[in-house]
Amino acid sequence: MRLANVIQLGVKELRALARDPMLAVLIVYAFTLSIYTASTAMPETLNNAAIAVVDEDQSPVSSRILTAFYPPYFTIPKIISQHEMDRRMDSGLDTFALDIPPNFQRDLLAGKAPTIQLNVDATRMTQAFSGGGYVQSIVSGEVNEYLNRYRGNTTVPVDLALRSRFNQSLDKGWFGAINNVISSITMLAIVLTGAALIREREHGTIEHLLVMPVTPTEIMVSKIWSMGLVVLLASTVSLVFVVQGLLKVPIEGSLMLFLAGTVLQLFATTSLGIFLATVAGSMPQFGLLLML
């Protein structure tokens, strides 16, 4: 294998990539807008969900229920009247609206089974799905503790103290930003190398290369280093300017160590892209194999 052939073929791949505007747009999108939107999107877990309470009972047990909702899962509950509940839900001001009926405490102490109405804004799907169970669990816990006249404190034989390193606030956006960069590296490495091989096959240039004084190994290595270099540079720019700069995510580890690991991953993923492009007969088939 001649190094000069590998370098010249790799430069040819870079020039072909520069003339493909769609792949250029895909690279920019995958390492900028895609990472930003995925990291700042609403999390799947409950986080600062807006809740309002209609307290028609004005009793000690209703006050206990009211004070049981607090950040970071819920915002501080807003006390509203009954005629405001539907209007606020329709306006999207509240995700949950809890209606405590009158004489709720009296019915509890009388042994009856009073009901509390919970209205949920189902348009906020992820928070509504998990939040309904949270609200039910909190209300049931406060009612049971009130009836039993004590707060249930679970004692365990061993107290496990958890200390989070690097992400003390457990901000999912910090984790999501790095995770999306890694996902973009994997996806683009496969797509770029596979698209380069399929493009040459569709244009008929792969047959020209095979009759030239270059070996198949040199052709594959040139695609690996050229496309891997593009992904490596794009991921570096994304980490520095998007993750650290725009999203304000502190990276406490070694950036050079991360890039060294990226190089090892790129060798595997670009090789996988060449393999999938060899099996696929066209770009649509390659896309289906990529999704699998």
Short mmCIF file of C-alpha atoms in Angstrom, two decimals:
data_model
loop_
_atom_site.label_atom_id
_atom_site.label_comp_id
_atom_site.label_asym_id
_atom_site.label_seq_id
_atom_site.Cartn_x
_atom_site.Cartn_y
_atom_site.Cartn_z
CA MET A 1 0.00 0.00 0.00
CA ARG A 2 1.48 3.33 -1.07
CA LEU A 3 0.88 6.28 1.24
CA ALA A 4 0.91 8.76 -1.65
CA ASN A 5 -1.99 6.99 -3.34
CA VAL A 6 -3.97 6.95 -0.09
CA ILE A 7 -3.45 10.69 0.42
CA GLN A 8 -4.35 11.60 -3.17
CA LEU A 9 -7.47 9.44 -3.14
CA GLY A 10 -8.48 10.93 0.21
CA VAL A 11 -8.11 14.47 -1.15
CA LYS A 12 -10.32 13.42 -4.07
CA GLU A 13 -12.98 12.28 -1.59
CA LEU A 14 -12.81 15.61 0.24
CA ARG A 15 -13.27 17.49 -3.03
CA ALA A 16 -16.24 15.31 -3.94
CA LEU A 17 -17.78 15.98 -0.52
CA ALA A 18 -17.30 19.73 -0.95
CA ARG A 19 -19.28 19.56 -4.20
CA ASP A 20 -22.20 17.80 -2.50
CA PRO A 21 -24.32 20.52 -0.81
CA MET A 22 -26.81 18.10 0.76
CA LEU A 23 -24.15 16.23 2.71
CA ALA A 24 -22.60 19.54 3.76
CA VAL A 25 -25.96 20.71 5.11
CA LEU A 26 -26.39 17.37 6.90
CA ILE A 27 -23.01 17.73 8.61
CA VAL A 28 -23.73 21.28 9.76
CA TYR A 29 -27.21 20.36 10.98
CA ALA A 30 -26.12 17.20 12.81
CA PHE A 31 -23.41 18.97 14.80
CA THR A 32 -25.20 22.26 15.53
CA LEU A 33 -28.97 22.57 15.40
CA SER A 34 -29.68 18.90 16.08
CA ILE A 35 -27.53 18.89 19.22
CA TYR A 36 -28.96 22.18 20.48
CA THR A 37 -32.62 21.25 20.01
CA ALA A 38 -32.22 17.74 21.43
CA SER A 39 -30.39 19.06 24.50
CA THR A 40 -32.80 21.91 25.27
CA ALA A 41 -36.02 20.04 24.51
CA MET A 42 -38.52 19.25 27.26
CA PRO A 43 -37.23 16.26 29.24
CA GLU A 44 -39.19 13.03 29.41
CA THR A 45 -39.16 13.10 33.20
CA LEU A 46 -41.26 15.51 35.25
CA ASN A 47 -39.50 18.84 35.63
CA ASN A 48 -41.05 22.09 36.92
CA ALA A 49 -44.54 21.11 35.82
CA ALA A 50 -47.05 23.93 36.32
CA ILE A 51 -49.77 22.97 38.80
CA ALA A 52 -52.76 24.88 40.18
CA VAL A 53 -55.00 23.96 43.11
CA VAL A 54 -58.65 24.80 43.72
CA ASP A 55 -58.96 24.53 47.51
CA GLU A 56 -62.68 24.47 48.30
CA ASP A 57 -62.14 22.77 51.65
CA GLN A 58 -59.70 25.17 53.35
CA SER A 59 -58.79 22.50 55.90
CA PRO A 60 -55.52 21.24 57.42
CA VAL A 61 -55.47 18.20 55.13
CA SER A 62 -55.92 20.35 52.03
CA SER A 63 -53.07 22.56 53.23
CA ARG A 64 -50.87 19.47 53.59
CA ILE A 65 -51.68 18.44 50.03
CA LEU A 66 -50.95 21.96 48.80
CA THR A 67 -47.50 22.10 50.40
CA ALA A 68 -46.55 18.63 49.14
CA PHE A 69 -45.88 19.92 45.62
CA TYR A 70 -42.54 21.67 45.26
CA PRO A 71 -39.59 21.95 42.83
CA PRO A 72 -37.88 20.43 40.96
CA TYR A 73 -40.78 18.16 39.93
CA PHE A 74 -43.48 20.84 40.21
CA THR A 75 -43.61 24.58 40.40
CA ILE A 76 -45.02 26.22 43.51
CA PRO A 77 -48.79 25.52 43.31
CA LYS A 78 -50.96 28.49 42.40
CA ILE A 79 -54.22 28.89 44.31
CA ILE A 80 -57.05 29.58 41.88
CA SER A 81 -60.83 29.61 41.91
CA GLN A 82 -62.97 26.98 40.23
CA HIS A 83 -64.10 29.20 37.36
CA GLU A 84 -60.43 29.97 36.54
CA MET A 85 -59.43 26.32 36.21
CA ASP A 86 -60.76 25.61 32.70
CA ARG A 87 -59.58 28.96 31.35
CA ARG A 88 -56.04 28.45 32.61
CA MET A 89 -55.93 24.89 31.27
CA ASP A 90 -57.16 26.02 27.84
CA SER A 91 -54.55 28.79 27.80
CA GLY A 92 -51.75 26.35 28.60
CA LEU A 93 -50.83 28.07 31.85
CA ASP A 94 -51.16 24.90 33.92
CA THR A 95 -50.29 21.29 33.16
CA PHE A 96 -52.17 19.98 36.21
CA ALA A 97 -55.17 21.40 38.04
CA LEU A 98 -56.22 19.80 41.33
CA ASP A 99 -59.75 20.43 42.64
CA ILE A 100 -60.20 19.63 46.35
CA PRO A 101 -63.96 19.51 47.04
CA PRO A 102 -65.64 21.13 50.07
CA ASN A 103 -65.95 19.06 53.25
CA PHE A 104 -63.11 16.84 52.06
CA GLN A 105 -61.52 16.52 55.52
CA ARG A 106 -64.87 15.94 57.23
CA ASP A 107 -65.71 13.10 54.86
CA LEU A 108 -62.27 11.56 55.40
CA LEU A 109 -62.66 11.53 59.17
CA ALA A 110 -66.18 10.13 58.80
CA GLY A 111 -64.78 7.08 57.01
CA LYS A 112 -66.17 8.02 53.63
CA ALA A 113 -64.22 7.95 50.34
CA PRO A 114 -64.24 11.49 48.94
CA THR A 115 -62.73 12.14 45.54
CA ILE A 116 -60.34 14.81 44.29
CA GLN A 117 -60.57 15.91 40.68
CA LEU A 118 -57.33 16.06 38.72
CA ASN A 119 -57.32 17.81 35.34
CA VAL A 120 -54.35 17.09 33.08
CA ASP A 121 -53.26 18.93 29.94
CA ALA A 122 -52.67 15.89 27.72
CA THR A 123 -51.14 17.98 24.94
CA ARG A 124 -47.93 17.92 26.99
CA MET A 125 -47.67 14.20 26.52
CA THR A 126 -44.47 13.25 28.33
CA GLN A 127 -45.15 15.31 31.46
CA ALA A 128 -48.85 14.43 31.54
CA PHE A 129 -48.17 10.69 31.33
CA SER A 130 -45.73 10.53 34.22
CA GLY A 131 -47.10 13.50 36.16
CA GLY A 132 -50.55 11.99 36.74
CA GLY A 133 -48.99 9.13 38.66
CA TYR A 134 -46.80 11.54 40.65
CA VAL A 135 -49.80 13.63 41.70
CA GLN A 136 -51.84 10.57 42.67
CA SER A 137 -48.97 9.17 44.72
CA ILE A 138 -48.36 12.48 46.52
CA VAL A 139 -52.03 13.06 47.35
CA SER A 140 -52.52 9.47 48.55
CA GLY A 141 -49.40 9.67 50.70
CA GLU A 142 -50.47 12.92 52.39
CA VAL A 143 -54.00 11.64 53.03
CA ASN A 144 -52.76 8.36 54.52
CA GLU A 145 -50.27 10.13 56.76
CA TYR A 146 -52.98 12.50 57.96
CA LEU A 147 -55.35 9.65 58.79
CA ASN A 148 -52.59 7.68 60.54
CA ARG A 149 -51.55 10.77 62.51
CA TYR A 150 -47.86 10.41 61.64
CA ARG A 151 -45.53 10.82 58.72
CA GLY A 152 -44.11 7.60 57.38
CA ASN A 153 -40.32 7.72 57.40
CA THR A 154 -38.75 4.68 55.81
CA THR A 155 -35.71 3.52 57.74
CA VAL A 156 -33.07 1.43 56.05
CA PRO A 157 -30.24 -0.47 57.74
CA VAL A 158 -27.62 1.26 55.57
CA ASP A 159 -27.72 4.93 54.63
CA LEU A 160 -26.41 5.31 51.08
CA ALA A 161 -25.09 8.82 50.39
CA LEU A 162 -25.01 9.58 46.67
CA ARG A 163 -22.66 12.28 45.42
CA SER A 164 -22.80 13.20 41.75
CA ARG A 165 -19.51 14.13 40.16
CA PHE A 166 -19.14 16.47 37.14
CA ASN A 167 -22.94 17.04 36.99
CA GLN A 168 -23.98 17.77 40.56
CA SER A 169 -27.38 19.19 39.62
CA LEU A 170 -28.15 16.13 37.45
CA ASP A 171 -29.02 18.42 34.55
CA LYS A 172 -30.21 16.15 31.74
CA GLY A 173 -29.27 18.79 29.18
CA TRP A 174 -25.59 18.39 30.05
CA PHE A 175 -25.72 14.65 29.54
CA GLY A 176 -27.91 14.99 26.46
CA ALA A 177 -25.49 17.38 24.74
CA ILE A 178 -22.52 15.01 24.95
CA ASN A 179 -24.68 12.01 24.14
CA ASN A 180 -26.03 13.69 21.00
CA VAL A 181 -22.51 14.57 19.85
CA ILE A 182 -21.53 10.90 20.12
CA SER A 183 -24.68 9.85 18.25
CA SER A 184 -23.94 12.35 15.47
CA ILE A 185 -20.37 11.07 15.20
CA THR A 186 -21.59 7.50 14.76
CA MET A 187 -24.30 8.39 12.25
CA LEU A 188 -22.23 10.75 10.09
CA ALA A 189 -19.24 8.41 9.97
CA ILE A 190 -21.40 5.64 8.52
CA VAL A 191 -23.35 7.93 6.19
CA LEU A 192 -20.39 9.78 4.70
CA THR A 193 -18.26 6.73 3.91
CA GLY A 194 -21.22 4.76 2.61
CA ALA A 195 -22.43 7.66 0.47
CA ALA A 196 -18.93 8.15 -0.96
CA LEU A 197 -18.74 4.54 -2.14
CA ILE A 198 -22.29 4.45 -3.51
CA ARG A 199 -21.78 7.77 -5.31
CA GLU A 200 -18.73 6.38 -7.11
CA ARG A 201 -20.60 3.20 -7.98
CA GLU A 202 -23.55 5.15 -9.41
CA HIS A 203 -21.26 7.41 -11.43
CA GLY A 204 -19.14 4.51 -12.65
CA THR A 205 -15.89 5.88 -11.22
CA ILE A 206 -15.29 2.90 -8.94
CA GLU A 207 -14.56 0.74 -12.01
CA HIS A 208 -12.07 3.36 -13.23
CA LEU A 209 -10.29 3.23 -9.89
CA LEU A 210 -10.07 -0.54 -9.95
CA VAL A 211 -8.24 -0.56 -13.31
CA MET A 212 -5.80 2.11 -12.12
CA PRO A 213 -2.55 1.19 -10.31
CA VAL A 214 -4.22 1.39 -6.89
CA THR A 215 -5.30 -1.46 -4.65
CA PRO A 216 -8.75 -1.93 -3.07
CA THR A 217 -7.12 -1.44 0.32
CA GLU A 218 -5.84 1.98 -0.70
CA ILE A 219 -9.32 2.94 -1.91
CA MET A 220 -10.95 1.90 1.38
CA VAL A 221 -8.29 3.51 3.59
CA SER A 222 -8.58 6.78 1.66
CA LYS A 223 -12.32 6.90 2.29
CA ILE A 224 -11.82 6.05 5.96
CA TRP A 225 -9.27 8.76 6.72
CA SER A 226 -10.93 11.50 4.65
CA MET A 227 -14.47 11.04 5.95
CA GLY A 228 -13.17 10.35 9.46
CA LEU A 229 -11.23 13.61 9.37
CA VAL A 230 -14.36 15.54 8.41
CA VAL A 231 -16.36 14.01 11.27
CA LEU A 232 -13.49 14.54 13.74
CA LEU A 233 -13.18 18.23 12.87
CA ALA A 234 -16.95 18.73 12.96
CA SER A 235 -17.24 17.04 16.36
CA THR A 236 -14.40 19.18 17.75
CA VAL A 237 -16.08 22.38 16.57
CA SER A 238 -19.39 21.15 18.00
CA LEU A 239 -17.88 20.39 21.41
CA VAL A 240 -16.10 23.73 21.68
CA PHE A 241 -18.64 26.15 20.19
CA VAL A 242 -22.01 24.41 20.63
CA VAL A 243 -21.66 22.31 23.78
CA GLN A 244 -19.25 24.49 25.75
CA GLY A 245 -20.06 27.83 24.16
CA LEU A 246 -23.76 27.89 23.35
CA LEU A 247 -25.12 25.33 25.83
CA LYS A 248 -22.68 26.30 28.64
CA VAL A 249 -21.87 22.67 29.46
CA PRO A 250 -18.62 22.44 31.49
CA ILE A 251 -16.37 19.66 30.20
CA GLU A 252 -14.21 18.61 33.14
CA GLY A 253 -12.53 15.69 31.38
CA SER A 254 -9.76 15.76 28.80
CA LEU A 255 -10.90 16.93 25.39
CA MET A 256 -7.87 15.33 23.74
CA LEU A 257 -8.68 11.98 25.34
CA PHE A 258 -12.23 12.23 24.01
CA LEU A 259 -10.94 12.97 20.52
CA ALA A 260 -8.51 10.05 20.75
CA GLY A 261 -11.42 7.76 21.59
CA THR A 262 -13.35 9.33 18.72
CA VAL A 263 -10.58 8.34 16.31
CA LEU A 264 -10.85 4.71 17.43
CA GLN A 265 -14.62 4.80 17.06
CA LEU A 266 -14.36 6.41 13.62
CA PHE A 267 -12.17 3.57 12.39
CA ALA A 268 -14.91 1.09 13.31
CA THR A 269 -17.90 3.11 12.12
CA THR A 270 -16.38 4.18 8.80
CA SER A 271 -15.45 0.57 8.10
CA LEU A 272 -19.04 -0.37 8.87
CA GLY A 273 -20.22 2.29 6.42
CA ILE A 274 -18.09 0.79 3.65
CA PHE A 275 -19.43 -2.67 4.42
CA LEU A 276 -23.06 -1.51 4.30
CA ALA A 277 -22.44 0.38 1.06
CA THR A 278 -20.90 -2.76 -0.43
CA VAL A 279 -23.99 -4.80 0.43
CA ALA A 280 -26.49 -2.10 -0.60
CA GLY A 281 -27.22 -1.62 -4.27
CA SER A 282 -28.41 1.98 -4.02
CA MET A 283 -28.67 4.89 -1.60
CA PRO A 284 -32.23 4.02 -0.47
CA GLN A 285 -31.12 0.48 0.37
CA PHE A 286 -28.15 1.90 2.25
CA GLY A 287 -30.52 4.11 4.26
CA LEU A 288 -32.63 1.09 5.21
CA LEU A 289 -29.55 -0.85 6.31
CA LEU A 290 -28.42 2.17 8.33
CA MET A 291 -31.72 2.26 10.23
CA LEU A 292 -31.43 -1.44 10.98
#
